[in-house]
Amino acid sequence: VLKVIFLIFLMLFISSGNSNAYQKNIMIMITDKKCLYCIVWEKQIGSIYPRTEIARKYPLVRIEKKNINDFRKYGLKKINLTPTFIFLRNNKQIGSIQGYTNPEMFWWQVDEIIDD
């Protein structure tokens, strides 16, 4: 009986989204430490994003461009342009943003992608 309870608890824990590996909705940022636009995004949006309603629905997962294994974990092909933002809903890609220009354009593009 204890084994069954433990297995049920484990399944609930995994499905609750407590781990990014099991999160159904995420925003993946493909980034590069040498990318000027990535640096600008981090300064203009990076500290704000986690405090937004969007971040509660689409937590941010950063993947360094050089880490090919992380791409495979999310079912993505290697991407060369940074930053690239990929939105997954129920583990399926619903849209992406390539590049970064300014906060207004970023938020507009995000709204267009996640608009239910």
Tab-separated table of N, CA and C in Angstrom:
chain	number	residue	atom	x	y	z
A	1	VAL	N	0.824	-1.188	0.000
A	1	VAL	CA	0.000	0.000	0.000
A	1	VAL	C	0.873	1.258	0.000
A	2	LEU	N	1.951	1.254	0.789
A	2	LEU	CA	2.846	2.409	0.828
A	2	LEU	C	3.506	2.652	-0.526
A	3	LYS	N	3.847	1.584	-1.228
A	3	LYS	CA	4.452	1.733	-2.556
A	3	LYS	C	3.477	2.400	-3.519
A	4	VAL	N	2.213	2.014	-3.454
A	4	VAL	CA	1.193	2.607	-4.322
A	4	VAL	C	1.023	4.084	-4.001
A	5	ILE	N	0.956	4.424	-2.717
A	5	ILE	CA	0.823	5.825	-2.309
A	5	ILE	C	2.026	6.626	-2.781
A	6	PHE	N	3.220	6.055	-2.623
A	6	PHE	CA	4.430	6.744	-3.065
A	6	PHE	C	4.398	6.973	-4.577
A	7	LEU	N	4.007	5.966	-5.337
A	7	LEU	CA	3.948	6.106	-6.795
A	7	LEU	C	2.923	7.167	-7.206
A	8	ILE	N	1.788	7.199	-6.535
A	8	ILE	CA	0.772	8.215	-6.836
A	8	ILE	C	1.321	9.602	-6.511
A	9	PHE	N	1.967	9.743	-5.368
A	9	PHE	CA	2.573	11.022	-4.990
A	9	PHE	C	3.623	11.443	-6.016
A	10	LEU	N	4.470	10.513	-6.433
A	10	LEU	CA	5.512	10.811	-7.421
A	10	LEU	C	4.896	11.262	-8.741
A	11	MET	N	3.847	10.599	-9.185
A	11	MET	CA	3.188	10.977	-10.436
A	11	MET	C	2.561	12.362	-10.322
A	12	LEU	N	1.944	12.664	-9.192
A	12	LEU	CA	1.359	13.994	-8.985
A	12	LEU	C	2.439	15.063	-8.943
A	13	PHE	N	3.552	14.774	-8.305
A	13	PHE	CA	4.654	15.723	-8.216
A	13	PHE	C	5.202	16.041	-9.603
A	14	ILE	N	5.414	15.015	-10.405
A	14	ILE	CA	5.958	15.203	-11.751
A	14	ILE	C	4.974	15.967	-12.622
A	15	SER	N	3.701	15.639	-12.552
A	15	SER	CA	2.716	16.295	-13.415
A	15	SER	C	2.365	17.703	-12.956
A	16	SER	N	2.764	18.087	-11.739
A	16	SER	CA	2.412	19.417	-11.234
A	16	SER	C	3.287	20.517	-11.793
A	17	GLY	N	4.325	20.173	-12.544
A	17	GLY	CA	5.178	21.193	-13.141
A	17	GLY	C	6.265	21.680	-12.211
A	18	ASN	N	6.633	20.920	-11.203
A	18	ASN	CA	7.688	21.329	-10.292
A	18	ASN	C	9.074	21.164	-10.893
A	19	SER	N	9.160	20.625	-12.065
A	19	SER	CA	10.439	20.442	-12.737
A	19	SER	C	10.294	20.912	-14.171
A	20	ASN	N	11.235	21.726	-14.656
A	20	ASN	CA	11.154	22.216	-16.033
A	20	ASN	C	11.144	21.087	-17.046
A	21	ALA	N	11.764	19.960	-16.712
A	21	ALA	CA	11.790	18.844	-17.645
A	21	ALA	C	10.385	18.300	-17.894
A	22	TYR	N	9.457	18.516	-16.954
A	22	TYR	CA	8.111	17.998	-17.082
A	22	TYR	C	7.087	19.101	-17.288
A	23	GLN	N	7.534	20.326	-17.380
A	23	GLN	CA	6.631	21.466	-17.561
A	23	GLN	C	5.982	21.372	-18.933
A	24	LYS	N	4.669	21.527	-18.996
A	24	LYS	CA	3.959	21.430	-20.270
A	24	LYS	C	4.035	22.723	-21.066
A	25	ASN	N	4.028	23.859	-20.385
A	25	ASN	CA	4.087	25.154	-21.053
A	25	ASN	C	5.373	25.851	-20.629
A	26	ILE	N	6.198	26.198	-21.603
A	26	ILE	CA	7.443	26.904	-21.300
A	26	ILE	C	7.799	27.854	-22.434
A	27	MET	N	8.627	28.836	-22.107
A	27	MET	CA	9.273	29.662	-23.120
A	27	MET	C	10.751	29.331	-23.048
A	28	ILE	N	11.280	28.816	-24.126
A	28	ILE	CA	12.697	28.481	-24.203
A	28	ILE	C	13.420	29.638	-24.871
A	29	MET	N	14.502	30.088	-24.257
A	29	MET	CA	15.339	31.126	-24.858
A	29	MET	C	16.654	30.474	-25.274
A	30	ILE	N	16.911	30.487	-26.566
A	30	ILE	CA	18.201	30.031	-27.074
A	30	ILE	C	19.120	31.242	-27.008
A	31	THR	N	20.183	31.124	-26.258
A	31	THR	CA	21.030	32.268	-25.971
A	31	THR	C	22.503	31.939	-26.195
A	32	ASP	N	23.310	32.964	-26.213
A	32	ASP	CA	24.755	32.827	-26.364
A	32	ASP	C	25.403	33.942	-25.556
A	33	LYS	N	26.380	33.610	-24.749
A	33	LYS	CA	27.026	34.607	-23.889
A	33	LYS	C	27.652	35.751	-24.678
A	34	LYS	N	28.008	35.520	-25.929
A	34	LYS	CA	28.639	36.539	-26.761
A	34	LYS	C	27.629	37.339	-27.589
A	35	CYS	N	26.363	37.013	-27.483
A	35	CYS	CA	25.316	37.642	-28.298
A	35	CYS	C	24.908	38.985	-27.689
A	36	LEU	N	25.159	40.066	-28.400
A	36	LEU	CA	24.824	41.402	-27.924
A	36	LEU	C	23.323	41.543	-27.680
A	37	TYR	N	22.490	41.018	-28.579
A	37	TYR	CA	21.037	41.133	-28.430
A	37	TYR	C	20.528	40.324	-27.237
A	38	CYS	N	21.187	39.208	-26.935
A	38	CYS	CA	20.833	38.424	-25.740
A	38	CYS	C	21.136	39.225	-24.477
A	39	ILE	N	22.261	39.890	-24.465
A	39	ILE	CA	22.663	40.715	-23.323
A	39	ILE	C	21.667	41.851	-23.119
A	40	VAL	N	21.279	42.497	-24.214
A	40	VAL	CA	20.306	43.594	-24.135
A	40	VAL	C	18.965	43.059	-23.633
A	41	TRP	N	18.507	41.892	-24.141
A	41	TRP	CA	17.254	41.310	-23.676
A	41	TRP	C	17.321	41.043	-22.182
A	42	GLU	N	18.425	40.484	-21.719
A	42	GLU	CA	18.573	40.193	-20.289
A	42	GLU	C	18.449	41.463	-19.458
A	43	LYS	N	19.037	42.564	-19.932
A	43	LYS	CA	18.979	43.821	-19.183
A	43	LYS	C	17.588	44.441	-19.220
A	44	GLN	N	16.909	44.354	-20.365
A	44	GLN	CA	15.615	45.016	-20.517
A	44	GLN	C	14.429	44.156	-20.085
A	45	ILE	N	14.515	42.852	-20.266
A	45	ILE	CA	13.373	41.970	-20.023
A	45	ILE	C	13.694	40.892	-18.982
A	46	GLY	N	14.904	40.413	-18.961
A	46	GLY	CA	15.283	39.256	-18.140
A	46	GLY	C	14.896	39.340	-16.680
A	47	SER	N	15.034	40.498	-16.072
A	47	SER	CA	14.684	40.617	-14.655
A	47	SER	C	13.194	40.852	-14.452
A	48	ILE	N	12.510	41.328	-15.478
A	48	ILE	CA	11.075	41.600	-15.391
A	48	ILE	C	10.261	40.331	-15.666
A	49	TYR	N	10.689	39.564	-16.639
A	49	TYR	CA	9.898	38.416	-17.108
A	49	TYR	C	9.427	37.491	-15.983
A	50	PRO	N	10.291	37.082	-15.060
A	50	PRO	CA	9.839	36.145	-14.016
A	50	PRO	C	8.695	36.672	-13.152
A	51	ARG	N	8.488	37.974	-13.119
A	51	ARG	CA	7.437	38.567	-12.282
A	51	ARG	C	6.128	38.791	-13.036
A	52	THR	N	6.056	38.349	-14.279
A	52	THR	CA	4.866	38.582	-15.095
A	52	THR	C	3.897	37.403	-15.029
A	53	GLU	N	2.655	37.680	-15.384
A	53	GLU	CA	1.644	36.624	-15.491
A	53	GLU	C	2.041	35.633	-16.588
A	54	ILE	N	2.645	36.138	-17.637
A	54	ILE	CA	3.091	35.278	-18.745
A	54	ILE	C	4.098	34.260	-18.241
A	55	ALA	N	5.010	34.681	-17.371
A	55	ALA	CA	6.028	33.771	-16.835
A	55	ALA	C	5.404	32.673	-15.972
A	56	ARG	N	4.288	32.976	-15.321
A	56	ARG	CA	3.612	31.934	-14.538
A	56	ARG	C	3.021	30.874	-15.468
A	57	LYS	N	2.586	31.310	-16.631
A	57	LYS	CA	2.026	30.363	-17.605
A	57	LYS	C	3.117	29.717	-18.460
A	58	TYR	N	4.181	30.481	-18.747
A	58	TYR	CA	5.269	30.015	-19.608
A	58	TYR	C	6.612	30.325	-18.937
A	59	PRO	N	7.008	29.489	-17.962
A	59	PRO	CA	8.292	29.726	-17.296
A	59	PRO	C	9.438	29.707	-18.306
A	60	LEU	N	10.441	30.521	-18.035
A	60	LEU	CA	11.586	30.662	-18.927
A	60	LEU	C	12.607	29.563	-18.681
A	61	VAL	N	13.049	28.937	-19.773
A	61	VAL	CA	14.139	27.967	-19.746
A	61	VAL	C	15.196	28.485	-20.711
A	62	ARG	N	16.390	28.769	-20.192
A	62	ARG	CA	17.482	29.248	-21.049
A	62	ARG	C	18.327	28.055	-21.493
A	63	ILE	N	18.647	28.041	-22.790
A	63	ILE	CA	19.527	27.017	-23.339
A	63	ILE	C	20.651	27.727	-24.088
A	64	GLU	N	21.878	27.445	-23.691
A	64	GLU	CA	23.027	27.985	-24.415
A	64	GLU	C	23.091	27.335	-25.795
A	65	LYS	N	23.334	28.131	-26.801
A	65	LYS	CA	23.369	27.660	-28.186
A	65	LYS	C	24.301	26.464	-28.357
A	66	LYS	N	25.368	26.423	-27.591
A	66	LYS	CA	26.378	25.364	-27.748
A	66	LYS	C	25.951	24.027	-27.130
A	67	ASN	N	24.876	23.991	-26.337
A	67	ASN	CA	24.461	22.777	-25.634
A	67	ASN	C	23.451	21.982	-26.441
A	68	ILE	N	23.925	21.226	-27.409
A	68	ILE	CA	23.070	20.489	-28.341
A	68	ILE	C	22.176	19.481	-27.632
A	69	ASN	N	22.633	18.884	-26.539
A	69	ASN	CA	21.818	17.889	-25.838
A	69	ASN	C	20.567	18.505	-25.232
A	70	ASP	N	20.633	19.759	-24.789
A	70	ASP	CA	19.452	20.421	-24.249
A	70	ASP	C	18.396	20.634	-25.327
A	71	PHE	N	18.837	20.848	-26.568
A	71	PHE	CA	17.887	21.015	-27.677
A	71	PHE	C	17.091	19.730	-27.868
A	72	ARG	N	17.795	18.614	-27.836
A	72	ARG	CA	17.143	17.320	-28.053
A	72	ARG	C	16.148	17.004	-26.942
A	73	LYS	N	16.465	17.408	-25.712
A	73	LYS	CA	15.585	17.138	-24.574
A	73	LYS	C	14.202	17.737	-24.801
A	74	TYR	N	14.132	18.882	-25.484
A	74	TYR	CA	12.851	19.537	-25.752
A	74	TYR	C	12.335	19.263	-27.167
A	75	GLY	N	12.992	18.353	-27.888
A	75	GLY	CA	12.546	17.992	-29.221
A	75	GLY	C	12.820	19.065	-30.263
A	76	LEU	N	13.848	19.884	-30.034
A	76	LEU	CA	14.163	20.981	-30.947
A	76	LEU	C	15.367	20.645	-31.811
A	77	LYS	N	15.410	21.272	-32.958
A	77	LYS	CA	16.596	21.195	-33.795
A	77	LYS	C	17.532	22.313	-33.376
A	78	LYS	N	18.798	22.153	-33.697
A	78	LYS	CA	19.758	23.188	-33.332
A	78	LYS	C	19.399	24.494	-34.040
A	79	ILE	N	19.513	25.582	-33.305
A	79	ILE	CA	19.164	26.906	-33.812
A	79	ILE	C	20.414	27.762	-33.832
A	80	ASN	N	20.598	28.507	-34.906
A	80	ASN	CA	21.811	29.307	-35.045
A	80	ASN	C	21.630	30.771	-34.670
A	81	LEU	N	20.426	31.303	-34.771
A	81	LEU	CA	20.182	32.712	-34.487
A	81	LEU	C	19.848	32.899	-33.015
A	82	THR	N	20.570	33.813	-32.375
A	82	THR	CA	20.271	34.105	-30.968
A	82	THR	C	19.979	35.583	-30.822
A	83	PRO	N	19.081	35.938	-29.917
A	83	PRO	CA	18.236	35.008	-29.177
A	83	PRO	C	17.081	34.503	-30.033
A	84	THR	N	16.667	33.297	-29.748
A	84	THR	CA	15.434	32.752	-30.305
A	84	THR	C	14.591	32.310	-29.128
A	85	PHE	N	13.321	32.659	-29.156
A	85	PHE	CA	12.384	32.316	-28.098
A	85	PHE	C	11.365	31.350	-28.685
A	86	ILE	N	11.224	30.189	-28.070
A	86	ILE	CA	10.309	29.161	-28.557
A	86	ILE	C	9.276	28.899	-27.476
A	87	PHE	N	8.015	28.961	-27.848
A	87	PHE	CA	6.925	28.758	-26.906
A	87	PHE	C	6.331	27.373	-27.100
A	88	LEU	N	6.261	26.606	-26.006
A	88	LEU	CA	5.651	25.288	-26.020
A	88	LEU	C	4.397	25.321	-25.157
A	89	ARG	N	3.303	24.831	-25.714
A	89	ARG	CA	2.053	24.665	-24.968
A	89	ARG	C	1.702	23.190	-25.044
A	90	ASN	N	1.504	22.584	-23.888
A	90	ASN	CA	1.250	21.145	-23.831
A	90	ASN	C	2.310	20.372	-24.609
A	91	ASN	N	3.552	20.822	-24.428
A	91	ASN	CA	4.741	20.199	-25.028
A	91	ASN	C	4.770	20.266	-26.555
A	92	LYS	N	3.990	21.162	-27.169
A	92	LYS	CA	4.011	21.351	-28.629
A	92	LYS	C	4.324	22.811	-28.923
A	93	GLN	N	5.159	23.028	-29.918
A	93	GLN	CA	5.535	24.393	-30.268
A	93	GLN	C	4.344	25.148	-30.833
A	94	ILE	N	4.098	26.338	-30.263
A	94	ILE	CA	2.986	27.168	-30.747
A	94	ILE	C	3.484	28.438	-31.432
A	95	GLY	N	4.777	28.702	-31.355
A	95	GLY	CA	5.324	29.879	-32.000
A	95	GLY	C	6.737	30.156	-31.547
A	96	SER	N	7.372	31.081	-32.255
A	96	SER	CA	8.733	31.460	-31.890
A	96	SER	C	9.006	32.903	-32.295
A	97	ILE	N	9.996	33.466	-31.649
A	97	ILE	CA	10.477	34.814	-31.967
A	97	ILE	C	11.963	34.685	-32.233
A	98	GLN	N	12.388	35.166	-33.380
A	98	GLN	CA	13.812	35.141	-33.711
A	98	GLN	C	14.354	36.549	-33.614
A	99	GLY	N	15.376	36.702	-32.782
A	99	GLY	CA	15.990	38.001	-32.608
A	99	GLY	C	15.288	38.829	-31.547
A	100	TYR	N	15.846	40.013	-31.297
A	100	TYR	CA	15.283	40.932	-30.313
A	100	TYR	C	15.600	42.350	-30.751
A	101	THR	N	14.577	43.208	-30.725
A	101	THR	CA	14.793	44.605	-31.098
A	101	THR	C	14.562	45.546	-29.927
A	102	ASN	N	13.375	45.406	-29.283
A	102	ASN	CA	13.059	46.284	-28.155
A	102	ASN	C	11.929	45.659	-27.337
A	103	PRO	N	11.705	46.165	-26.113
A	103	PRO	CA	10.671	45.575	-25.250
A	103	PRO	C	9.268	45.604	-25.841
A	104	GLU	N	8.877	46.713	-26.457
A	104	GLU	CA	7.523	46.807	-27.006
A	104	GLU	C	7.262	45.742	-28.053
A	105	MET	N	8.209	45.569	-28.962
A	105	MET	CA	8.059	44.568	-30.014
A	105	MET	C	8.048	43.151	-29.418
A	106	PHE	N	8.910	42.907	-28.452
A	106	PHE	CA	8.956	41.587	-27.810
A	106	PHE	C	7.611	41.237	-27.189
A	107	TRP	N	7.069	42.149	-26.351
A	107	TRP	CA	5.801	41.854	-25.680
A	107	TRP	C	4.656	41.715	-26.684
A	108	TRP	N	4.671	42.507	-27.737
A	108	TRP	CA	3.641	42.373	-28.768
A	108	TRP	C	3.710	40.997	-29.418
A	109	GLN	N	4.927	40.543	-29.755
A	109	GLN	CA	5.098	39.230	-30.378
A	109	GLN	C	4.675	38.114	-29.417
A	110	VAL	N	5.029	38.254	-28.150
A	110	VAL	CA	4.630	37.260	-27.148
A	110	VAL	C	3.114	37.174	-27.077
A	111	ASP	N	2.453	38.319	-26.998
A	111	ASP	CA	0.983	38.334	-26.936
A	111	ASP	C	0.361	37.661	-28.160
A	112	GLU	N	0.925	37.904	-29.324
A	112	GLU	CA	0.418	37.287	-30.561
A	112	GLU	C	0.538	35.764	-30.498
A	113	ILE	N	1.625	35.267	-29.923
A	113	ILE	CA	1.871	33.826	-29.878
A	113	ILE	C	0.971	33.142	-28.854
A	114	ILE	N	0.893	33.693	-27.661
A	114	ILE	CA	0.187	32.986	-26.575
A	114	ILE	C	-1.277	33.350	-26.469
A	115	ASP	N	-1.740	34.267	-27.288
A	115	ASP	CA	-3.152	34.685	-27.235
A	115	ASP	C	-4.058	33.474	-27.371
A	116	ASP	N	-4.844	33.250	-26.346
A	116	ASP	CA	-5.753	32.094	-26.353
A	116	ASP	C	-6.975	32.459	-27.109
